[in-house]
Amino acid sequence: MKTITLASYGKVNISLDVGEVMANGYHFVDMIMCQILLHDIVQISIFQNDEASNVDAHVRSGNIAMPQIEISANWPFVPCDERNICYGAVVRFLENFIKTERLKDKLHKIPYRVEIVLKKRVPVGAGLGGGSGNAAAVIHGLNALLGTHFSMRELMKLGAELGADVPFAVMNQAKSCKSVPSYLRNDKLACVCARATGIGTELSPVKIPPRDVILVKPPFSVSTKDVYKGIDSCEIEKRPNNDELVSILEELAQINLGTEAEIHDKTILKGHTKLGKKLINHKLGIDKKSDELWDEAYEQMINVLENYTVQNSKFLQRLKQRLEGTRETRHTMMSGSGPTIFAILNDVNRKKIYYLKNKLKFKGNDVIVTEILDGRSSGIAKKKKRGL
């Protein structure tokens, strides 16, 4: 038996624009997705036959059977059969394994049983990409366990067969999980933020500084299919300019890196009063510039699907208004097709965030404080605790 454990991160959409329906039946989208620290834990175990000669005989005869797939989860309402996207991820991965010519001499490695244990933390049916992340974790896990050495683009293409959000999950897990092979972690496509176009599977990395966020998942879900069908009849007054948003985020990321270097310099210059004051004044100027850029970024953080999902739910309208009306938040919007509403937080102390969190826990809302990552997390090994 071989086992691997991966963090399966959630995501938020900080921008989402929708165009007309294409010939393939999908809508054209232009959106920016960000990985968040909130994650599930996915453990994958494979069982292989020790008698390689017998397996080789089956391979030569073309008799290659799919393994027995067993899935378990800590939440009772999560399906653990063929309905779970992880089941399809195993099947798709092994089908690609079998079809890949360069792996013909490794077919004897195909396991006879695959066990997947899901420790769910990301709310289900929330527009946070929980299921997509689980599928990506299975893809990465099997690639590592079986030594198939698929490229990032091969894994992303495989993920696209399972769902439009899976390729991004493949990218962000490669960036943040140490258990993913190093050749993938060092790939130029490994990132925690990306712009997605087409049906959401044409991706390009975007740099972004970290931000604290609060997520509120209402006690109900929405149908993504119904939302995309309904948006066609909605009048959309304001759309995001994602070219401008990407440019602003990249500048903010650069400023963030420069600020961290200056903090290091400040430590070195301790005791040098004049130089220290000059450095502090310079940092105040940078902070002001950063705030101005964030305000510009918030202007373009628009999810046009709110025109259907939020406008057709008084509950979501009241929830969004409540988040927008607090001093602790800077910008509030919906993630994906909903129904999760999230807000980027101001720099406030733990007590105020704790108070806000409790204030939002009404009528069964699931409220979680987390953060948008900047790519320097070490996956499960990251132990940033907030006491919330």
mmCIF file of C-alpha atoms in Angstrom:
data_model
loop_
_atom_site.group_PDB
_atom_site.id
_atom_site.type_symbol
_atom_site.label_atom_id
_atom_site.label_comp_id
_atom_site.label_asym_id
_atom_site.label_seq_id
_atom_site.Cartn_x
_atom_site.Cartn_y
_atom_site.Cartn_z
ATOM 1 C CA MET A 1 0.000 0.000 0.000
ATOM 2 C CA LYS A 2 1.166 3.545 -0.824
ATOM 3 C CA THR A 3 -0.444 6.647 0.650
ATOM 4 C CA ILE A 4 -0.281 10.386 0.026
ATOM 5 C CA THR A 5 -2.080 13.280 1.751
ATOM 6 C CA LEU A 6 -2.813 16.626 0.128
ATOM 7 C CA ALA A 7 -4.492 19.902 1.047
ATOM 8 C CA SER A 8 -7.449 20.579 -1.232
ATOM 9 C CA TYR A 9 -7.911 24.347 -1.178
ATOM 10 C CA GLY A 10 -11.089 26.297 -1.721
ATOM 11 C CA LYS A 11 -11.283 29.342 -4.004
ATOM 12 C CA VAL A 12 -13.148 32.597 -4.382
ATOM 13 C CA ASN A 13 -13.907 34.518 -7.546
ATOM 14 C CA ILE A 14 -12.837 38.131 -7.104
ATOM 15 C CA SER A 15 -14.188 38.952 -10.560
ATOM 16 C CA LEU A 16 -16.578 37.145 -12.887
ATOM 17 C CA ASP A 17 -17.942 38.309 -16.222
ATOM 18 C CA VAL A 18 -20.218 36.227 -18.440
ATOM 19 C CA GLY A 19 -20.708 36.546 -22.185
ATOM 20 C CA GLU A 20 -23.073 34.926 -24.632
ATOM 21 C CA VAL A 21 -23.662 31.213 -25.039
ATOM 22 C CA MET A 22 -21.119 29.581 -27.356
ATOM 23 C CA ALA A 23 -21.742 26.843 -29.915
ATOM 24 C CA ASN A 24 -20.799 24.152 -27.359
ATOM 25 C CA GLY A 25 -23.623 25.274 -25.065
ATOM 26 C CA TYR A 26 -21.315 26.912 -22.489
ATOM 27 C CA HIS A 27 -21.167 30.605 -21.696
ATOM 28 C CA PHE A 28 -17.980 32.532 -22.393
ATOM 29 C CA VAL A 29 -16.515 33.647 -19.059
ATOM 30 C CA ASP A 30 -13.729 35.996 -18.037
ATOM 31 C CA MET A 31 -12.956 35.656 -14.343
ATOM 32 C CA ILE A 32 -10.213 35.820 -11.742
ATOM 33 C CA MET A 33 -9.996 33.035 -9.170
ATOM 34 C CA CYS A 34 -7.949 33.046 -5.960
ATOM 35 C CA GLN A 35 -6.950 30.211 -3.689
ATOM 36 C CA ILE A 36 -7.938 30.559 -0.034
ATOM 37 C CA LEU A 37 -6.317 29.008 3.015
ATOM 38 C CA LEU A 38 -9.506 27.087 3.902
ATOM 39 C CA HIS A 39 -8.987 23.535 2.668
ATOM 40 C CA ASP A 40 -10.135 19.928 2.828
ATOM 41 C CA ILE A 41 -7.686 17.112 3.520
ATOM 42 C CA VAL A 42 -7.594 14.341 0.899
ATOM 43 C CA GLN A 43 -5.798 11.061 1.583
ATOM 44 C CA ILE A 44 -5.283 8.665 -1.328
ATOM 45 C CA SER A 45 -4.080 5.083 -0.873
ATOM 46 C CA ILE A 46 -3.351 2.604 -3.661
ATOM 47 C CA PHE A 47 -3.022 -1.166 -3.443
ATOM 48 C CA GLN A 48 -0.962 -2.901 -6.121
ATOM 49 C CA ASN A 49 -0.458 -6.543 -6.989
ATOM 50 C CA ASP A 50 2.949 -7.843 -5.878
ATOM 51 C CA GLU A 51 2.975 -10.520 -8.561
ATOM 52 C CA ALA A 52 4.059 -8.365 -11.486
ATOM 53 C CA SER A 53 4.307 -11.319 -13.884
ATOM 54 C CA ASN A 54 0.597 -12.101 -13.547
ATOM 55 C CA VAL A 55 -0.285 -8.432 -14.008
ATOM 56 C CA ASP A 56 1.955 -8.227 -17.096
ATOM 57 C CA ALA A 57 0.039 -11.131 -18.632
ATOM 58 C CA HIS A 58 -3.247 -9.252 -18.187
ATOM 59 C CA VAL A 59 -1.678 -6.111 -19.672
ATOM 60 C CA ARG A 60 -0.398 -7.999 -22.737
ATOM 61 C CA SER A 61 -3.821 -9.527 -23.299
ATOM 62 C CA GLY A 62 -5.447 -6.104 -23.091
ATOM 63 C CA ASN A 63 -7.420 -7.126 -20.009
ATOM 64 C CA ILE A 64 -6.902 -4.003 -17.868
ATOM 65 C CA ALA A 65 -9.691 -3.550 -15.338
ATOM 66 C CA MET A 66 -10.504 -0.412 -13.389
ATOM 67 C CA PRO A 67 -9.669 -0.761 -9.685
ATOM 68 C CA GLN A 68 -12.150 -1.009 -6.859
ATOM 69 C CA ILE A 69 -12.716 2.579 -5.687
ATOM 70 C CA GLU A 70 -13.659 3.231 -2.071
ATOM 71 C CA ILE A 71 -14.481 6.748 -0.848
ATOM 72 C CA SER A 72 -15.255 7.845 2.707
ATOM 73 C CA ALA A 73 -15.963 11.304 4.134
ATOM 74 C CA ASN A 74 -16.443 12.907 7.531
ATOM 75 C CA TRP A 75 -19.708 14.579 6.449
ATOM 76 C CA PRO A 76 -22.621 12.110 6.070
ATOM 77 C CA PHE A 77 -24.317 13.984 3.221
ATOM 78 C CA VAL A 78 -21.250 13.778 0.939
ATOM 79 C CA PRO A 79 -21.872 11.008 -1.655
ATOM 80 C CA CYS A 80 -19.242 8.274 -1.550
ATOM 81 C CA ASP A 81 -20.107 6.449 -4.768
ATOM 82 C CA GLU A 82 -19.978 7.225 -8.505
ATOM 83 C CA ARG A 83 -21.666 10.596 -7.841
ATOM 84 C CA ASN A 84 -18.538 11.883 -6.098
ATOM 85 C CA ILE A 85 -16.231 13.739 -8.475
ATOM 86 C CA CYS A 86 -13.260 11.918 -6.911
ATOM 87 C CA TYR A 87 -14.585 8.644 -8.329
ATOM 88 C CA GLY A 88 -14.578 10.115 -11.827
ATOM 89 C CA ALA A 89 -11.108 11.557 -11.212
ATOM 90 C CA VAL A 90 -9.692 8.065 -10.569
ATOM 91 C CA VAL A 91 -11.350 6.638 -13.674
ATOM 92 C CA ARG A 92 -10.293 9.533 -15.937
ATOM 93 C CA PHE A 93 -6.725 9.462 -14.619
ATOM 94 C CA LEU A 94 -6.290 5.742 -15.224
ATOM 95 C CA GLU A 95 -7.942 5.944 -18.646
ATOM 96 C CA ASN A 96 -5.372 8.577 -19.607
ATOM 97 C CA PHE A 97 -2.635 6.413 -18.074
ATOM 98 C CA ILE A 98 -3.692 3.509 -20.299
ATOM 99 C CA LYS A 99 -3.910 5.667 -23.446
ATOM 100 C CA THR A 100 -0.530 7.390 -22.959
ATOM 101 C CA GLU A 101 1.984 5.654 -25.229
ATOM 102 C CA ARG A 102 5.072 6.484 -23.157
ATOM 103 C CA LEU A 103 3.530 4.726 -20.135
ATOM 104 C CA LYS A 104 2.838 1.377 -21.845
ATOM 105 C CA ASP A 105 5.663 -0.330 -19.944
ATOM 106 C CA LYS A 106 4.226 0.907 -16.616
ATOM 107 C CA LEU A 107 0.702 -0.459 -16.935
ATOM 108 C CA HIS A 108 1.484 -3.139 -14.383
ATOM 109 C CA LYS A 109 1.500 -0.334 -11.779
ATOM 110 C CA ILE A 110 -2.249 0.211 -12.114
ATOM 111 C CA PRO A 111 -3.695 -0.581 -8.656
ATOM 112 C CA TYR A 112 -6.439 -3.080 -7.969
ATOM 113 C CA ARG A 113 -7.910 -0.860 -5.237
ATOM 114 C CA VAL A 114 -7.922 2.884 -4.557
ATOM 115 C CA GLU A 115 -9.069 4.280 -1.234
ATOM 116 C CA ILE A 116 -9.896 7.975 -0.807
ATOM 117 C CA VAL A 117 -10.562 9.561 2.589
ATOM 118 C CA LEU A 118 -12.052 13.074 2.558
ATOM 119 C CA LYS A 119 -11.858 15.330 5.576
ATOM 120 C CA LYS A 120 -14.233 18.072 4.460
ATOM 121 C CA ARG A 121 -13.940 21.651 5.682
ATOM 122 C CA VAL A 122 -14.905 23.631 2.583
ATOM 123 C CA PRO A 123 -18.722 23.980 2.527
ATOM 124 C CA VAL A 124 -20.430 21.870 -0.149
ATOM 125 C CA GLY A 125 -22.435 23.537 -2.941
ATOM 126 C CA ALA A 126 -21.092 26.930 -1.928
ATOM 127 C CA GLY A 127 -19.369 28.269 -5.059
ATOM 128 C CA LEU A 128 -16.012 27.733 -3.317
ATOM 129 C CA GLY A 129 -14.688 24.915 -5.520
ATOM 130 C CA GLY A 130 -14.569 22.262 -2.792
ATOM 131 C CA GLY A 131 -15.403 19.323 -5.052
ATOM 132 C CA SER A 132 -13.115 20.564 -7.827
ATOM 133 C CA GLY A 133 -10.263 20.801 -5.344
ATOM 134 C CA ASN A 134 -10.887 17.227 -4.197
ATOM 135 C CA ALA A 135 -10.732 16.001 -7.799
ATOM 136 C CA ALA A 136 -7.465 17.894 -8.372
ATOM 137 C CA ALA A 137 -6.002 16.330 -5.216
ATOM 138 C CA VAL A 138 -6.833 12.851 -6.536
ATOM 139 C CA ILE A 139 -5.179 13.697 -9.865
ATOM 140 C CA HIS A 140 -2.032 14.994 -8.162
ATOM 141 C CA GLY A 141 -2.013 12.108 -5.714
ATOM 142 C CA LEU A 142 -2.229 9.384 -8.348
ATOM 143 C CA ASN A 143 0.380 11.135 -10.479
ATOM 144 C CA ALA A 144 2.790 11.119 -7.521
ATOM 145 C CA LEU A 145 1.997 7.592 -6.307
ATOM 146 C CA LEU A 146 2.166 5.956 -9.740
ATOM 147 C CA GLY A 147 5.128 7.965 -11.029
ATOM 148 C CA THR A 148 3.359 8.816 -14.274
ATOM 149 C CA HIS A 149 5.145 12.188 -14.470
ATOM 150 C CA PHE A 150 2.327 13.927 -16.334
ATOM 151 C CA SER A 151 3.071 17.560 -17.153
ATOM 152 C CA MET A 152 1.071 20.419 -15.650
ATOM 153 C CA ARG A 153 -0.774 20.953 -18.924
ATOM 154 C CA GLU A 154 -1.582 17.231 -19.156
ATOM 155 C CA LEU A 155 -2.997 17.259 -15.621
ATOM 156 C CA MET A 156 -4.979 20.438 -16.316
ATOM 157 C CA LYS A 157 -6.417 18.945 -19.510
ATOM 158 C CA LEU A 158 -7.382 15.846 -17.584
ATOM 159 C CA GLY A 159 -9.007 18.024 -14.932
ATOM 160 C CA ALA A 160 -11.008 19.921 -17.556
ATOM 161 C CA GLU A 161 -12.725 16.632 -18.429
ATOM 162 C CA LEU A 162 -14.163 16.618 -14.897
ATOM 163 C CA GLY A 163 -15.194 20.258 -14.481
ATOM 164 C CA ALA A 164 -14.306 23.822 -15.443
ATOM 165 C CA ASP A 165 -12.847 24.698 -12.009
ATOM 166 C CA VAL A 166 -10.619 21.613 -11.718
ATOM 167 C CA PRO A 167 -7.696 22.919 -13.860
ATOM 168 C CA PHE A 168 -7.284 25.938 -11.560
ATOM 169 C CA ALA A 169 -7.331 23.631 -8.532
ATOM 170 C CA VAL A 170 -4.567 21.587 -10.203
ATOM 171 C CA MET A 171 -2.510 24.795 -10.571
ATOM 172 C CA ASN A 172 -2.983 26.102 -7.031
ATOM 173 C CA GLN A 173 -2.307 22.757 -5.354
ATOM 174 C CA ALA A 174 0.910 22.457 -7.355
ATOM 175 C CA LYS A 175 1.962 25.820 -5.939
ATOM 176 C CA SER A 176 1.030 25.182 -2.321
ATOM 177 C CA CYS A 177 1.322 21.445 -1.538
ATOM 178 C CA LYS A 178 4.768 20.104 -0.709
ATOM 179 C CA SER A 179 3.623 16.538 -1.389
ATOM 180 C CA VAL A 180 3.216 17.429 -5.085
ATOM 181 C CA PRO A 181 6.378 16.530 -7.088
ATOM 182 C CA SER A 182 8.876 19.398 -7.338
ATOM 183 C CA TYR A 183 8.795 19.558 -11.141
ATOM 184 C CA LEU A 184 5.141 20.620 -10.879
ATOM 185 C CA ARG A 185 5.695 23.015 -7.962
ATOM 186 C CA ASN A 186 8.347 24.763 -10.059
ATOM 187 C CA ASP A 187 6.215 24.886 -13.198
ATOM 188 C CA LYS A 188 5.426 28.404 -14.465
ATOM 189 C CA LEU A 189 1.701 27.572 -14.381
ATOM 190 C CA ALA A 190 1.761 26.748 -10.661
ATOM 191 C CA CYS A 191 -0.025 29.688 -9.017
ATOM 192 C CA VAL A 192 -2.598 30.671 -6.406
ATOM 193 C CA CYS A 193 -4.444 33.222 -8.541
ATOM 194 C CA ALA A 194 -5.359 32.978 -12.216
ATOM 195 C CA ARG A 195 -7.456 34.590 -14.890
ATOM 196 C CA ALA A 196 -9.755 32.135 -16.639
ATOM 197 C CA THR A 197 -11.417 32.626 -20.024
ATOM 198 C CA GLY A 198 -13.306 30.494 -22.545
ATOM 199 C CA ILE A 199 -15.419 28.084 -20.500
ATOM 200 C CA GLY A 200 -13.072 28.736 -17.572
ATOM 201 C CA THR A 201 -10.310 26.333 -18.553
ATOM 202 C CA GLU A 202 -7.999 28.740 -20.428
ATOM 203 C CA LEU A 203 -5.856 29.963 -17.556
ATOM 204 C CA SER A 204 -3.012 32.416 -17.017
ATOM 205 C CA PRO A 205 -1.340 33.069 -13.629
ATOM 206 C CA VAL A 206 -1.876 36.369 -11.805
ATOM 207 C CA LYS A 207 0.119 37.656 -8.823
ATOM 208 C CA ILE A 208 -1.823 38.872 -5.805
ATOM 209 C CA PRO A 209 -0.915 39.933 -2.246
ATOM 210 C CA PRO A 210 -2.652 38.135 0.660
ATOM 211 C CA ARG A 211 -5.913 39.484 2.118
ATOM 212 C CA ASP A 212 -8.013 38.371 5.077
ATOM 213 C CA VAL A 213 -11.579 37.433 4.125
ATOM 214 C CA ILE A 214 -14.763 36.319 5.838
ATOM 215 C CA LEU A 215 -17.012 33.783 4.087
ATOM 216 C CA VAL A 216 -20.718 33.381 4.766
ATOM 217 C CA LYS A 217 -22.370 30.265 3.309
ATOM 218 C CA PRO A 218 -26.186 30.405 3.692
ATOM 219 C CA PRO A 219 -28.088 27.234 4.681
ATOM 220 C CA PHE A 220 -29.059 26.518 1.066
ATOM 221 C CA SER A 221 -27.420 25.921 -2.306
ATOM 222 C CA VAL A 222 -28.146 27.145 -5.815
ATOM 223 C CA SER A 223 -28.030 25.363 -9.161
ATOM 224 C CA THR A 224 -25.099 26.583 -11.266
ATOM 225 C CA LYS A 225 -26.963 25.471 -14.384
ATOM 226 C CA ASP A 226 -30.031 27.532 -13.411
ATOM 227 C CA VAL A 227 -27.892 30.591 -12.612
ATOM 228 C CA TYR A 228 -26.163 30.559 -16.005
ATOM 229 C CA LYS A 229 -29.489 29.984 -17.720
ATOM 230 C CA GLY A 230 -31.105 32.812 -15.772
ATOM 231 C CA ILE A 231 -28.338 35.350 -16.337
ATOM 232 C CA ASP A 232 -29.195 35.470 -20.058
ATOM 233 C CA SER A 233 -32.421 37.317 -19.258
ATOM 234 C CA CYS A 234 -30.823 39.756 -16.785
ATOM 235 C CA GLU A 235 -29.856 43.330 -17.543
ATOM 236 C CA ILE A 236 -26.244 43.801 -16.491
ATOM 237 C CA GLU A 237 -25.427 47.442 -15.805
ATOM 238 C CA LYS A 238 -21.790 47.094 -14.739
ATOM 239 C CA ARG A 239 -19.117 44.628 -15.785
ATOM 240 C CA PRO A 240 -15.534 44.206 -14.541
ATOM 241 C CA ASN A 241 -12.534 45.336 -16.519
ATOM 242 C CA ASN A 242 -10.303 42.334 -15.879
ATOM 243 C CA ASP A 243 -7.382 43.723 -17.891
ATOM 244 C CA GLU A 244 -7.255 46.669 -15.500
ATOM 245 C CA LEU A 245 -7.807 44.483 -12.429
ATOM 246 C CA VAL A 246 -4.928 42.159 -13.340
ATOM 247 C CA SER A 247 -2.637 45.152 -13.840
ATOM 248 C CA ILE A 248 -3.555 46.591 -10.421
ATOM 249 C CA LEU A 249 -3.119 43.253 -8.647
ATOM 250 C CA GLU A 250 0.296 42.730 -10.197
ATOM 251 C CA GLU A 251 1.384 46.205 -9.006
ATOM 252 C CA LEU A 252 0.045 45.517 -5.510
ATOM 253 C CA ALA A 253 1.922 42.199 -5.385
ATOM 254 C CA GLN A 254 5.147 43.993 -6.291
ATOM 255 C CA ILE A 255 4.559 46.643 -3.621
ATOM 256 C CA ASN A 256 3.873 43.919 -1.049
ATOM 257 C CA LEU A 257 7.199 42.232 -1.777
ATOM 258 C CA GLY A 258 9.016 45.566 -1.542
ATOM 259 C CA THR A 259 7.365 46.367 1.794
ATOM 260 C CA GLU A 260 8.520 43.069 3.290
ATOM 261 C CA ALA A 261 12.085 43.798 2.183
ATOM 262 C CA GLU A 262 11.894 47.217 3.858
ATOM 263 C CA ILE A 263 10.688 45.702 7.123
ATOM 264 C CA HIS A 264 13.783 43.520 7.014
ATOM 265 C CA ASP A 265 15.919 46.636 6.381
ATOM 266 C CA LYS A 266 14.264 48.383 9.319
ATOM 267 C CA THR A 267 15.423 45.582 11.610
ATOM 268 C CA ILE A 268 18.959 45.956 10.287
ATOM 269 C CA LEU A 269 18.844 49.742 10.778
ATOM 270 C CA LYS A 270 17.667 49.531 14.380
ATOM 271 C CA GLY A 271 19.522 52.221 16.342
ATOM 272 C CA HIS A 272 20.139 54.409 13.280
ATOM 273 C CA THR A 273 17.538 57.110 14.115
ATOM 274 C CA LYS A 274 17.715 59.244 10.950
ATOM 275 C CA LEU A 275 17.735 56.311 8.581
ATOM 276 C CA GLY A 276 14.974 54.635 10.585
ATOM 277 C CA LYS A 277 12.689 57.704 10.377
ATOM 278 C CA LYS A 278 13.326 58.010 6.662
ATOM 279 C CA LEU A 279 12.399 54.375 6.190
ATOM 280 C CA ILE A 280 9.203 54.756 8.247
ATOM 281 C CA ASN A 281 8.121 57.817 6.231
ATOM 282 C CA HIS A 282 8.816 55.951 3.014
ATOM 283 C CA LYS A 283 6.696 53.034 4.220
ATOM 284 C CA LEU A 284 3.810 55.369 5.075
ATOM 285 C CA GLY A 285 3.905 56.603 1.491
ATOM 286 C CA ILE A 286 3.835 53.027 0.209
ATOM 287 C CA ASP A 287 0.884 52.168 2.481
ATOM 288 C CA LYS A 288 -1.062 55.136 1.111
ATOM 289 C CA LYS A 289 -0.310 54.092 -2.467
ATOM 290 C CA SER A 290 -1.330 50.525 -1.640
ATOM 291 C CA ASP A 291 -4.658 51.663 -0.179
ATOM 292 C CA GLU A 292 -5.365 53.738 -3.295
ATOM 293 C CA LEU A 293 -4.621 50.767 -5.553
ATOM 294 C CA TRP A 294 -6.829 48.458 -3.508
ATOM 295 C CA ASP A 295 -9.689 50.960 -3.827
ATOM 296 C CA GLU A 296 -9.175 50.900 -7.612
ATOM 297 C CA ALA A 297 -9.103 47.091 -7.549
ATOM 298 C CA TYR A 298 -12.365 46.898 -5.586
ATOM 299 C CA GLU A 299 -14.059 48.963 -8.296
ATOM 300 C CA GLN A 300 -13.357 46.130 -10.745
ATOM 301 C CA MET A 301 -14.172 43.260 -8.378
ATOM 302 C CA ILE A 302 -17.586 42.524 -9.828
ATOM 303 C CA ASN A 303 -19.468 39.245 -10.184
ATOM 304 C CA VAL A 304 -22.175 39.691 -12.815
ATOM 305 C CA LEU A 305 -23.910 36.488 -11.676
ATOM 306 C CA GLU A 306 -25.103 38.439 -8.643
ATOM 307 C CA ASN A 307 -27.613 40.001 -11.036
ATOM 308 C CA TYR A 308 -29.428 36.681 -10.990
ATOM 309 C CA THR A 309 -28.491 34.829 -7.780
ATOM 310 C CA VAL A 310 -28.597 37.748 -5.337
ATOM 311 C CA GLN A 311 -31.405 39.654 -7.029
ATOM 312 C CA ASN A 312 -33.632 36.580 -6.786
ATOM 313 C CA SER A 313 -32.970 36.007 -3.078
ATOM 314 C CA LYS A 314 -34.022 38.472 -0.374
ATOM 315 C CA PHE A 315 -31.937 36.428 2.077
ATOM 316 C CA LEU A 316 -28.747 37.038 0.060
ATOM 317 C CA GLN A 317 -29.647 40.692 -0.440
ATOM 318 C CA ARG A 318 -29.983 41.214 3.324
ATOM 319 C CA LEU A 319 -26.795 39.228 3.993
ATOM 320 C CA LYS A 320 -24.763 41.283 1.545
ATOM 321 C CA GLN A 321 -26.170 44.531 2.935
ATOM 322 C CA ARG A 322 -25.277 43.450 6.468
ATOM 323 C CA LEU A 323 -21.670 42.715 5.446
ATOM 324 C CA GLU A 324 -21.379 45.984 3.514
ATOM 325 C CA GLY A 325 -22.682 47.939 6.510
ATOM 326 C CA THR A 326 -19.894 46.976 8.916
ATOM 327 C CA ARG A 327 -16.653 48.819 9.623
ATOM 328 C CA GLU A 328 -14.674 45.596 9.551
ATOM 329 C CA THR A 329 -15.157 44.997 5.805
ATOM 330 C CA ARG A 330 -13.693 46.714 2.725
ATOM 331 C CA HIS A 331 -15.425 44.993 -0.190
ATOM 332 C CA THR A 332 -18.279 42.477 -0.388
ATOM 333 C CA MET A 333 -19.319 40.195 -3.244
ATOM 334 C CA MET A 334 -20.557 36.721 -4.163
ATOM 335 C CA SER A 335 -18.210 33.869 -5.137
ATOM 336 C CA GLY A 336 -18.909 31.877 -8.307
ATOM 337 C CA SER A 337 -22.571 31.196 -8.982
ATOM 338 C CA GLY A 338 -23.210 31.464 -5.248
ATOM 339 C CA PRO A 339 -24.661 31.407 -2.758
ATOM 340 C CA THR A 340 -21.563 32.192 -0.609
ATOM 341 C CA ILE A 341 -21.055 35.891 0.078
ATOM 342 C CA PHE A 342 -17.573 36.961 1.128
ATOM 343 C CA ALA A 343 -15.971 40.200 2.256
ATOM 344 C CA ILE A 344 -12.373 41.378 2.261
ATOM 345 C CA LEU A 345 -11.558 42.548 5.774
ATOM 346 C CA ASN A 346 -9.979 45.736 7.025
ATOM 347 C CA ASP A 347 -6.993 45.470 9.359
ATOM 348 C CA VAL A 348 -8.971 44.929 12.558
ATOM 349 C CA ASN A 349 -8.192 43.104 15.780
ATOM 350 C CA ARG A 350 -9.280 39.558 16.571
ATOM 351 C CA LYS A 351 -11.985 40.648 19.020
ATOM 352 C CA LYS A 352 -13.800 42.723 16.386
ATOM 353 C CA ILE A 353 -13.634 39.900 13.810
ATOM 354 C CA TYR A 354 -14.932 37.459 16.437
ATOM 355 C CA TYR A 355 -17.849 39.821 17.106
ATOM 356 C CA LEU A 356 -18.587 40.152 13.377
ATOM 357 C CA LYS A 357 -18.450 36.389 12.920
ATOM 358 C CA ASN A 358 -20.999 35.816 15.683
ATOM 359 C CA LYS A 359 -23.233 38.575 14.318
ATOM 360 C CA LEU A 360 -23.401 36.782 10.942
ATOM 361 C CA LYS A 361 -24.326 33.399 12.421
ATOM 362 C CA PHE A 362 -28.066 33.643 11.963
ATOM 363 C CA LYS A 363 -30.560 31.221 10.403
ATOM 364 C CA GLY A 364 -27.934 28.505 9.907
ATOM 365 C CA ASN A 365 -25.231 30.516 8.137
ATOM 366 C CA ASP A 366 -21.781 28.901 8.051
ATOM 367 C CA VAL A 367 -19.266 31.688 8.793
ATOM 368 C CA ILE A 368 -15.526 31.193 8.243
ATOM 369 C CA VAL A 369 -12.592 33.592 8.557
ATOM 370 C CA THR A 370 -9.728 32.720 6.201
ATOM 371 C CA GLU A 371 -7.417 34.459 3.735
ATOM 372 C CA ILE A 372 -6.544 34.784 0.082
ATOM 373 C CA LEU A 373 -3.073 33.315 -0.285
ATOM 374 C CA ASP A 374 -0.081 34.795 -2.094
ATOM 375 C CA GLY A 375 1.706 31.589 -3.070
ATOM 376 C CA ARG A 376 4.150 31.191 -0.213
ATOM 377 C CA SER A 377 2.062 28.751 1.824
ATOM 378 C CA SER A 378 3.554 25.330 2.472
ATOM 379 C CA GLY A 379 0.215 23.557 2.264
ATOM 380 C CA ILE A 380 -0.764 21.457 5.254
ATOM 381 C CA ALA A 381 2.516 22.402 6.932
ATOM 382 C CA LYS A 382 1.382 26.024 7.207
ATOM 383 C CA LYS A 383 0.261 26.491 10.815
ATOM 384 C CA LYS A 384 -1.158 30.015 10.764
ATOM 385 C CA LYS A 385 -3.720 30.023 13.561
ATOM 386 C CA ARG A 386 -6.172 32.831 14.167
ATOM 387 C CA GLY A 387 -8.095 31.444 17.122
ATOM 388 C CA LEU A 388 -11.369 32.001 15.248
#
